[in-house]
Amino acid sequence: MLSLYLRKKCHSSFILIAIILLTSWSASSISMEFPNTFPKTWINGVDCAAEAKGQVHQYNENLFIIRQSVCTNFEAPFIYLLFGKNKVLMQDSGASDFGQRQIVDNIIKKWLIDNDLNTIELIVSHSHGHGDHVAGDSLFIDRPNTQVIGKDLDSVKRFFGFNHWPDGIYQLDLGGRRIDILPLPGHQDAHLALYDYETQILFTGDSLYPGRIYFKQENFVAFSKSLKKLYKYAQTKTVKHILGTHIEMTKQPGVDYPFTTKAHKNERKLQLTIQHLEQLVNWLPNAKLPVKKQVFDDFILYPTN
Ligand SMILES: [Zn+2]
């Protein structure tokens, strides 16, 4: 039927149909290339001789996720790179030198070519100031067109202009891409959460991830307030995923890897949902001081001291 129809049409119709077919093919191939998904598995330390020191996953055109190999450091944190037209925000710099300077330079170089741009400013920010998220800072200090924000609370307040910490939201404009930055003290005093309007992802650092959510007993009130505030904020947004900075849960509900485990066989996926944040916040009023360890299917509240 189609060939009969085409034969009857004039030459210009052929061209028009060809353009339509080509356009729809290329549009679908672009969305197929970066379909806003996560890898089936992350590098997990099961075969250290074979796995890379860092895994790069391109979530979409403007969001890259780097996983540090558990073979290089048991914390195996995640680093995020969010590109706008003028600035690229890097959340965290790794738990040790695993070659992240070169990895990030390569990602930026390729992104600039793909986007027909010559230069972009790199901002190195942190989910919080603990060593496993800032240890790579020194690798970026001398990088041209780069700002590394200090890990201490004063530096964070100064850079983002938080005058009423922990209140307020800083709106960071990366160039056509808006990121909301929220103070989230509790796990650590300079902890931040990010909400990315482009991907509708909420980045929660070490305050919510599939693993052990550590907090000191003395900071539980601050931790609770922060998580409640974050949930209230998140209810005003579409939250497609919640991404934290580690995986310490196995695929078996409620079962984590022992502390410092060097291989994560059958690791749970990275992404959480708004329901996990809701589950945590709904439990908070039940807490009695001193708070006891509380095991959920996909994360564990882990008081220390
Ligand atoms: Zn951490």
GROMACS .gro file of N, CA, C and O and ligand atoms in nm, residues 75 77 127-128 130 132-133 187 205-206 209 245-246 248, ligand 1:
model
   57
   75GLU      N    1   3.464   0.362   5.084
   75GLU     CA    2   3.347   0.451   5.083
   75GLU      C    3   3.280   0.455   4.945
   75GLU      O    4   3.160   0.480   4.935
   77PRO      N    5   3.232   0.664   4.699
   77PRO     CA    6   3.127   0.767   4.683
   77PRO      C    7   3.094   0.797   4.537
   77PRO      O    8   3.167   0.760   4.445
  127SER      N    9   2.854   1.804   4.896
  127SER     CA   10   2.732   1.766   4.969
  127SER      C   11   2.753   1.800   5.117
  127SER      O   12   2.662   1.846   5.184
  128HIS      N   13   2.876   1.779   5.164
  128HIS     CA   14   2.914   1.815   5.301
  128HIS      C   15   3.065   1.800   5.314
  128HIS      O   16   3.132   1.757   5.220
  130HIS      N   17   3.278   1.609   5.497
  130HIS     CA   18   3.353   1.491   5.542
  130HIS      C   19   3.457   1.449   5.438
  130HIS      O   20   3.439   1.470   5.317
  132ASP      N   21   3.552   1.185   5.284
  132ASP     CA   22   3.526   1.102   5.166
  132ASP      C   23   3.456   1.178   5.054
  132ASP      O   24   3.427   1.122   4.948
  133HIS      N   25   3.429   1.308   5.077
  133HIS     CA   26   3.363   1.390   4.973
  133HIS      C   27   3.447   1.511   4.932
  133HIS      O   28   3.410   1.581   4.837
  187HIS      N   29   2.373   1.550   5.958
  187HIS     CA   30   2.481   1.452   5.937
  187HIS      C   31   2.616   1.522   5.957
  187HIS      O   32   2.708   1.465   6.015
  205GLY      N   33   2.300   1.386   4.930
  205GLY     CA   34   2.429   1.362   4.995
  205GLY      C   35   2.427   1.243   5.088
  205GLY      O   36   2.375   1.136   5.054
  206ASP      N   37   2.482   1.262   5.209
  206ASP     CA   38   2.485   1.154   5.309
  206ASP      C   39   2.366   1.161   5.404
  206ASP      O   40   2.362   1.089   5.503
  209TYR      N   41   2.054   0.807   5.159
  209TYR     CA   42   2.105   0.724   5.049
  209TYR      C   43   2.083   0.579   5.089
  209TYR      O   44   2.052   0.551   5.207
  245THR      N   45   2.497   0.973   4.804
  245THR     CA   46   2.638   0.967   4.765
  245THR      C   47   2.709   0.835   4.796
  245THR      O   48   2.831   0.826   4.780
  246HIS      N   49   2.635   0.735   4.842
  246HIS     CA   50   2.695   0.602   4.862
  246HIS      C   51   2.588   0.495   4.837
  246HIS      O   52   2.468   0.526   4.836
  248GLU      N   53   2.533   0.129   5.038
  248GLU     CA   54   2.582   0.033   5.138
  248GLU      C   55   2.480  -0.078   5.167
  248GLU      O   56   2.501  -0.159   5.256
  306ZN      ZN   57   3.007   1.000   5.293
   0.00000   0.00000   0.00000
